[in-house]
mmCIF file of C-alpha atoms and ligand atoms in Angstrom:
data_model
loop_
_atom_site.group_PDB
_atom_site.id
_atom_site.type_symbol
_atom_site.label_atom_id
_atom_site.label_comp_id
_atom_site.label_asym_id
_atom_site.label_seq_id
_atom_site.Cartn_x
_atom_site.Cartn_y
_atom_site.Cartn_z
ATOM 1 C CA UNK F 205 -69.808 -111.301 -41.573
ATOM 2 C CA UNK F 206 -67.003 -112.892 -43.441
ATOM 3 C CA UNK F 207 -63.674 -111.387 -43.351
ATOM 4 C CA UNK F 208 -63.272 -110.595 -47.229
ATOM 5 C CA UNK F 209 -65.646 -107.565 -46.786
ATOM 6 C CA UNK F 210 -63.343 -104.934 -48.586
ATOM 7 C CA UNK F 211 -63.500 -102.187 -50.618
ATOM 8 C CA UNK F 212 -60.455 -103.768 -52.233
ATOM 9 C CA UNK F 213 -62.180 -105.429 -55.657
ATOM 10 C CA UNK F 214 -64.279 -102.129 -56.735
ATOM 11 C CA UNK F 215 -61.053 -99.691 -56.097
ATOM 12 C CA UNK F 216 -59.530 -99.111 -60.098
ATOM 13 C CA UNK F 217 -55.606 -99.877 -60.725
ATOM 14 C CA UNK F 218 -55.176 -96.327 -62.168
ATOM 15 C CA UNK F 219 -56.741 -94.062 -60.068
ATOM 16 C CA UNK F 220 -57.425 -90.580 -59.979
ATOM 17 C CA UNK F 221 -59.732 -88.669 -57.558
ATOM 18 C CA UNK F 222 -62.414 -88.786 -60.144
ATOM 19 C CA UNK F 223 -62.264 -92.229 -61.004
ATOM 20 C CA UNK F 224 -62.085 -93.246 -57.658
ATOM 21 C CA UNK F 225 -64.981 -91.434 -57.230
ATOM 22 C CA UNK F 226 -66.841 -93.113 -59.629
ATOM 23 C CA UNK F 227 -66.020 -96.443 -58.711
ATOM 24 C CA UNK F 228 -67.030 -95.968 -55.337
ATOM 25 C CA UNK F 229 -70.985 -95.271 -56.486
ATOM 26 C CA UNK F 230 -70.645 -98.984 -57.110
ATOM 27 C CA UNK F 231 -68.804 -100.453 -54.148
ATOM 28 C CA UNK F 232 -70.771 -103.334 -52.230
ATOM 29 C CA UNK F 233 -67.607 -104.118 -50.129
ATOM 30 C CA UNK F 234 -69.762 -103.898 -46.650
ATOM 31 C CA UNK F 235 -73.492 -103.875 -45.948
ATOM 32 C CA UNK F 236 -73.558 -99.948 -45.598
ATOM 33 C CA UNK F 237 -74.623 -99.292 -49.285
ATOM 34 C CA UNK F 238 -78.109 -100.665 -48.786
ATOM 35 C CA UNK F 239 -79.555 -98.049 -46.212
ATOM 36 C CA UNK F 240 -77.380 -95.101 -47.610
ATOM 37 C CA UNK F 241 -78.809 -92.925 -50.328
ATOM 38 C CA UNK F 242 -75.837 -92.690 -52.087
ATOM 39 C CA UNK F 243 -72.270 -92.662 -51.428
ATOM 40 C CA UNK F 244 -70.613 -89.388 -50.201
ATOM 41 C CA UNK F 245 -66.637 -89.152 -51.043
ATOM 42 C CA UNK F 246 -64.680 -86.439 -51.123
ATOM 43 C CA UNK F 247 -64.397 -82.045 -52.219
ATOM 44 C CA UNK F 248 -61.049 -80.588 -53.336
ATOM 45 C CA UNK F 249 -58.561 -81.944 -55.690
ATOM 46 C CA UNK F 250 -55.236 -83.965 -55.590
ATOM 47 C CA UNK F 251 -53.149 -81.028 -55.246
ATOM 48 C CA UNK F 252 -54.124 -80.084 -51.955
ATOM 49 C CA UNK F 253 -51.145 -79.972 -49.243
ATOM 50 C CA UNK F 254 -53.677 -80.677 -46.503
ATOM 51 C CA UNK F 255 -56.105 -83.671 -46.032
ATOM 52 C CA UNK F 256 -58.817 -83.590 -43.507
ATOM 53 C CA UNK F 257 -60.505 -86.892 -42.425
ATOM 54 C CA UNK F 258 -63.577 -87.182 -40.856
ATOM 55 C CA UNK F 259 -65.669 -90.621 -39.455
ATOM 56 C CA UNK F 260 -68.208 -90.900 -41.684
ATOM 57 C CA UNK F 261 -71.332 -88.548 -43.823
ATOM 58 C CA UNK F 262 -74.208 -87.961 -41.379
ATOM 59 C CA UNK F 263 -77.794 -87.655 -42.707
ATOM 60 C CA UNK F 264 -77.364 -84.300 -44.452
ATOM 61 C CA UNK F 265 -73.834 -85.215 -46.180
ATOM 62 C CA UNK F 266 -76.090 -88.735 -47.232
ATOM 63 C CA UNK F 267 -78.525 -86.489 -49.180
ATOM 64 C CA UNK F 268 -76.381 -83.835 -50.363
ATOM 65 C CA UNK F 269 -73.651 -86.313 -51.308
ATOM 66 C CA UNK F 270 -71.177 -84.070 -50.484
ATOM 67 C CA UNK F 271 -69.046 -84.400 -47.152
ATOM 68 C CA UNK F 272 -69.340 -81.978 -43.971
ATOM 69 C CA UNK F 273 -72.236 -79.844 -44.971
ATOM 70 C CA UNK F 274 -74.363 -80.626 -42.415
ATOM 71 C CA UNK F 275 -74.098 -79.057 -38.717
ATOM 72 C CA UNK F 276 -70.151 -80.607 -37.964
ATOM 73 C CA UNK F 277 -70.107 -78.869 -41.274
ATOM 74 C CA UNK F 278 -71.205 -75.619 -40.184
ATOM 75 C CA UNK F 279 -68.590 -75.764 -36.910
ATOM 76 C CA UNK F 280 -65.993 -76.841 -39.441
ATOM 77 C CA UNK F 281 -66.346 -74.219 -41.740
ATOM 78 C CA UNK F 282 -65.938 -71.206 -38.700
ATOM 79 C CA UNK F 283 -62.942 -73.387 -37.965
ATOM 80 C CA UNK F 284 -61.285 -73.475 -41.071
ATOM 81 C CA UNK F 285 -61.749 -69.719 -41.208
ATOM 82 C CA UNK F 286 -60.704 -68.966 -38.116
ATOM 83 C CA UNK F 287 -57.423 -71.046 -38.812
ATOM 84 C CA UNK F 288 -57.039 -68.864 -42.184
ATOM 85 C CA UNK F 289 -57.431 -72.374 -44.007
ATOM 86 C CA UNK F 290 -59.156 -71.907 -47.431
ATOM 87 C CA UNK F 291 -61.921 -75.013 -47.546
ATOM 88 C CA UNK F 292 -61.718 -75.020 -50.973
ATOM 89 C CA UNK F 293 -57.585 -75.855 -50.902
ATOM 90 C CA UNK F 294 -58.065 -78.983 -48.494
ATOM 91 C CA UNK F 295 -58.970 -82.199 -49.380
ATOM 92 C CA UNK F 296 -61.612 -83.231 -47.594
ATOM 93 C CA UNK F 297 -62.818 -86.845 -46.768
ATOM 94 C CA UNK F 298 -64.183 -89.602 -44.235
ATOM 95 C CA UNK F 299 -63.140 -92.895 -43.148
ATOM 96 C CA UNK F 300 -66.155 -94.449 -43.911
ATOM 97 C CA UNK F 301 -68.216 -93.295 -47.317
ATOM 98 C CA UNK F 302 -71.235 -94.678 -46.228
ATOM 99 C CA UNK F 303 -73.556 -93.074 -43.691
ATOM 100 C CA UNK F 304 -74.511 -95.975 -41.086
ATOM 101 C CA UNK F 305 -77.335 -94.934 -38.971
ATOM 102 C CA UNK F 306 -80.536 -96.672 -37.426
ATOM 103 C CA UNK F 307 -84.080 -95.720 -38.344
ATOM 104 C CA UNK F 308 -86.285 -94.585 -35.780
ATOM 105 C CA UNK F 309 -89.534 -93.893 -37.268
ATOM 106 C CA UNK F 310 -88.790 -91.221 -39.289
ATOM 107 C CA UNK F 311 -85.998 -90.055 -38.106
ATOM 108 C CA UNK F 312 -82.191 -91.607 -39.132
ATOM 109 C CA UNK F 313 -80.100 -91.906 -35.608
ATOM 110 C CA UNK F 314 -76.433 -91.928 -36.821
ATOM 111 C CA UNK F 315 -73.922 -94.564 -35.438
ATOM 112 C CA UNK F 316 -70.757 -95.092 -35.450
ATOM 113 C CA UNK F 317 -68.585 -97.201 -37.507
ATOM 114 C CA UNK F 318 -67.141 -100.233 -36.454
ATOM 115 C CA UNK F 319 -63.810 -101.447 -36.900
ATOM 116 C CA UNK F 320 -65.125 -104.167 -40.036
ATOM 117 C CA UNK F 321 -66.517 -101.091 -41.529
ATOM 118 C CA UNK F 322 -63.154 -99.002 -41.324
ATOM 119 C CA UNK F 323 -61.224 -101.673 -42.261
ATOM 120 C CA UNK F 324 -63.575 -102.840 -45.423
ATOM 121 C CA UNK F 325 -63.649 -99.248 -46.389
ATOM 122 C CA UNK F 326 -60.049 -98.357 -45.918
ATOM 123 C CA UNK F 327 -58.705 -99.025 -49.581
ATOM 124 C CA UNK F 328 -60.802 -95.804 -50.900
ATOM 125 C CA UNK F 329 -59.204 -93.416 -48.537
ATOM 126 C CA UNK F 330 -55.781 -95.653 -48.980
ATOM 127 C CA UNK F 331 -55.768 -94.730 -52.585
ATOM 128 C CA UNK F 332 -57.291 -91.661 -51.902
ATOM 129 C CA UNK F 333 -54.158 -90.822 -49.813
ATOM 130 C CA UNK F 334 -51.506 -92.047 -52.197
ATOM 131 C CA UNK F 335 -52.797 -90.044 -55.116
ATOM 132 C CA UNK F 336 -53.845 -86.982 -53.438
ATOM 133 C CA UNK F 337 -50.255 -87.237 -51.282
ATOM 134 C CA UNK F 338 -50.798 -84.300 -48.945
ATOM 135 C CA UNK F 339 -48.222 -83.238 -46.928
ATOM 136 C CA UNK F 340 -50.090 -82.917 -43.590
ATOM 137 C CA UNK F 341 -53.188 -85.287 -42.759
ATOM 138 C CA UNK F 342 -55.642 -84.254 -40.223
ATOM 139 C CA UNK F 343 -57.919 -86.925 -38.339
ATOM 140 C CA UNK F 344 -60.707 -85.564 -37.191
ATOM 141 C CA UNK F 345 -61.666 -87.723 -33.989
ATOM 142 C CA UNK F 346 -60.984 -91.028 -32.799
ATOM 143 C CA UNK F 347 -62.653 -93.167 -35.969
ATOM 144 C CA UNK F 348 -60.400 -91.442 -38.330
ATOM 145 C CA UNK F 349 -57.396 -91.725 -36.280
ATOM 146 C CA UNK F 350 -57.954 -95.320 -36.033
ATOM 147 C CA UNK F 351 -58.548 -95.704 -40.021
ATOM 148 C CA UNK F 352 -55.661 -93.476 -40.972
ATOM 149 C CA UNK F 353 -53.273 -94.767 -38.540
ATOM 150 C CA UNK F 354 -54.469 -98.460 -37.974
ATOM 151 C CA UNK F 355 -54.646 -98.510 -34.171
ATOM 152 C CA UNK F 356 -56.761 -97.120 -31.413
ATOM 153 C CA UNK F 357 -56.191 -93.344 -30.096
ATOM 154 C CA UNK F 358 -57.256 -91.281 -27.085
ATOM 155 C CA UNK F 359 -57.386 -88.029 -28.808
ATOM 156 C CA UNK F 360 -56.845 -86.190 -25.291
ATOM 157 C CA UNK F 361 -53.812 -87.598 -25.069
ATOM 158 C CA UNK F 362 -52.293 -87.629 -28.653
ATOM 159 C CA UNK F 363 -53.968 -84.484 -30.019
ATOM 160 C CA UNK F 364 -52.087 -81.459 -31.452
ATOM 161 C CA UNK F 365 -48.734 -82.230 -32.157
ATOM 162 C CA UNK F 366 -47.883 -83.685 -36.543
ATOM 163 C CA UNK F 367 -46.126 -86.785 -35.830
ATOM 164 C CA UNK F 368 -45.332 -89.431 -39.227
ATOM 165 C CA UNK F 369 -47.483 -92.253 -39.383
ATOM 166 C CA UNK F 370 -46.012 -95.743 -40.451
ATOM 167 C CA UNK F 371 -45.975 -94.744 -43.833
ATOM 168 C CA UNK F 372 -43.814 -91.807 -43.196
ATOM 169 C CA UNK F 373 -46.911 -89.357 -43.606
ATOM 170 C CA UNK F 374 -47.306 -86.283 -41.563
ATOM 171 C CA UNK F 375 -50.620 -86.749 -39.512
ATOM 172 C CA UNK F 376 -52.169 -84.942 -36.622
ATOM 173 C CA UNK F 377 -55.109 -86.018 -34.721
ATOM 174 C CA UNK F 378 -57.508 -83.417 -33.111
ATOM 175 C CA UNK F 379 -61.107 -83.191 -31.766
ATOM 176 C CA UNK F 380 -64.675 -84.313 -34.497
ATOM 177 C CA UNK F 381 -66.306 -80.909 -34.641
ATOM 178 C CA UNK F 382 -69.328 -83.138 -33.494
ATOM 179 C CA UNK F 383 -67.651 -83.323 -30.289
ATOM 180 C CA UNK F 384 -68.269 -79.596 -30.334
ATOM 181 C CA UNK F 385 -71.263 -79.654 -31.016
ATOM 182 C CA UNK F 386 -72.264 -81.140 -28.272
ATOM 183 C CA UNK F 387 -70.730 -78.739 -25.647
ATOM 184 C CA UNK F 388 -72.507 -76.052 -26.967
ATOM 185 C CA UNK F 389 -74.542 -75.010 -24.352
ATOM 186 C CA UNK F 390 -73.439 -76.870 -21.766
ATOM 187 C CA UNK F 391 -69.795 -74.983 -21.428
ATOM 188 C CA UNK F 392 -66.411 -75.574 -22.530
ATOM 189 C CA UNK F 393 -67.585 -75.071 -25.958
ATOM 190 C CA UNK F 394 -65.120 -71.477 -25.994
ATOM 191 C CA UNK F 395 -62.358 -73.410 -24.936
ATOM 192 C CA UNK F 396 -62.495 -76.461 -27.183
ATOM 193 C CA UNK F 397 -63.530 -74.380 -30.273
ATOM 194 C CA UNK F 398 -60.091 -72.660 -29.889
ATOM 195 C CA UNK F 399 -58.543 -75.758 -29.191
ATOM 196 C CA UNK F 400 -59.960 -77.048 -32.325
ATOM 197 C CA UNK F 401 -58.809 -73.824 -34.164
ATOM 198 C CA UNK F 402 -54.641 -74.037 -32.736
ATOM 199 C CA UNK F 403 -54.845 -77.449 -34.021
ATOM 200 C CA UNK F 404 -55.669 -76.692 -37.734
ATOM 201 C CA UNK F 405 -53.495 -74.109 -37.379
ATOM 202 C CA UNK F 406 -50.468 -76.291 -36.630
ATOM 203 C CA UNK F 407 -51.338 -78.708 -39.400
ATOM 204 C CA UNK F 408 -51.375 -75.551 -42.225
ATOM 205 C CA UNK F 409 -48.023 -74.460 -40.615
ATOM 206 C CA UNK F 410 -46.584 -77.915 -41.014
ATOM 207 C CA UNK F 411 -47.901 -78.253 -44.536
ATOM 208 C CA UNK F 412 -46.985 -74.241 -45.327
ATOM 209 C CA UNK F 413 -43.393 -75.862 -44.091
ATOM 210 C CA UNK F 414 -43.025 -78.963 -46.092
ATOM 211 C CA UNK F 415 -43.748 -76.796 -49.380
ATOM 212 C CA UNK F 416 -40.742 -74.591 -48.770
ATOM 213 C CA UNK F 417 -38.098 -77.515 -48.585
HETATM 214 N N1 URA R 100 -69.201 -86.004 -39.803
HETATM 215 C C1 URA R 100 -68.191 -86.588 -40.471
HETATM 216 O O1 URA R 100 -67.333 -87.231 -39.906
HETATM 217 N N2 URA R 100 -68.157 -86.451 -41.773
HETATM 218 C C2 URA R 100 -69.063 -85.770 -42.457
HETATM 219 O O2 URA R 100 -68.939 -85.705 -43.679
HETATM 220 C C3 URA R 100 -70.108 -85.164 -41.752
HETATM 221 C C4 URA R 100 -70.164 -85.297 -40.413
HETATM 222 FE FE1 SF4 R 101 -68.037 -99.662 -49.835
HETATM 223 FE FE2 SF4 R 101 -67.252 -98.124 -47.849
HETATM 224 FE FE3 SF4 R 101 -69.749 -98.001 -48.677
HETATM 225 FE FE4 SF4 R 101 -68.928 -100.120 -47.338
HETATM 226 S S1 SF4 R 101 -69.076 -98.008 -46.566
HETATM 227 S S2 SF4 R 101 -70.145 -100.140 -49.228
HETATM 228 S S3 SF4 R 101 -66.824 -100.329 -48.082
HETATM 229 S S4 SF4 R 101 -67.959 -97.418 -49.866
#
């Protein structure tokens, strides 16, 4: 793999949300394009206060071509409510706007991104993030921690609290609702649901708080 795969030559000068977009249909700037159906970019417009980043469309958000509509979907949705967050006012995105996965006979096996694939898709949500400018960012899970702040985190450790990134943006990292997922039935699932919840919370406070000064 050579190290100019990036984003970087398909992303327009003048972007909007829209254009960008557009110009992402076309991008070639990794390998992940040729076993995706399309790409999957982003719901809500640039003047939402709150971002939320997620790793990467699974196999539902590759047909649909619409992020988070699939199962995480489903557990981000109760979420959202439950955090009296309006889906439809946050900006919604993923690190990665190709879903990578492995074909198993017939069935797609997602996988996760690696660090080329972060890094040669990063100039989307870069632009993505200077246009929209939200006042709070949210990673969802370790792979969009890493893309959003450009180094490795152990959500455990760093989750919860809205800290700026280098850039001076307000960003807090919390749990993948995938990660619920799998708890459910196994326990915990009550506990980390709620966790989940507090931590949205705190990142519409912090955004509720920026628009008042
Ligand atoms: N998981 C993600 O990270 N993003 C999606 O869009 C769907 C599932
Ligand atoms: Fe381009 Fe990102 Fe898709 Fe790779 S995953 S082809 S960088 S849009």
């Amino acid at each position: 793999m050579s190290t100019d795969t990036t984003a970087r030559p398909w992303v327009p000068e003048d972007p909007t949300v829209p254009r960008l977009a557009e110009a992402a249909q076309e991008c070639r700037g990794c390998e992940l394009w040729e076993d995706a159906t399309q790409v999957v970019f982003s719901t809500g417009g640039e003047r939402a206060r709150l971002a939320l980043v997620g790793e990467q469309p699974g196999d539902r958000e590759d047909q649909a071509g619409q992020p988070f509509v699939g199962p995480a979907g489903g557990v981000l949705d109760r979420a959202l409510e439950e955090a009296g967050i309006d889906r439809g006012a946050v900006y919604l995105t993923n690190a990665v706007k190709h879903f990578r996965h492995e074909q198993r006979g017939k069935r797609r096996i997602h996988q996760k991104p690696d660090l080329r694939h972060l890094v040669a898709c990063g100039p989307w949500l870069e632009a993505e993030l200077s246009v929209v400018d939200p006042d709070v960012v949210v990673c969802l899970g370790a792979t969009a921690a890493r893309a959003v702040l450009g180094r490795a985190v152990k959500i455990g450790a760093e989750r919860g609290t809205v800290h700026d990134d280098v850039a001076g943006r307000a960003t807090l990292v919390t749990t993948h609702p995938s990660a619920l997922l799998r708890l459910r039935g196994r326990g915990g699932y009550d506990e980390a649901f709620a966790a989940f919840v507090a931590d949205l919370r705190t990142a519409a406070r912090a955004a509720d708080e920026a628009k008042e000064h």
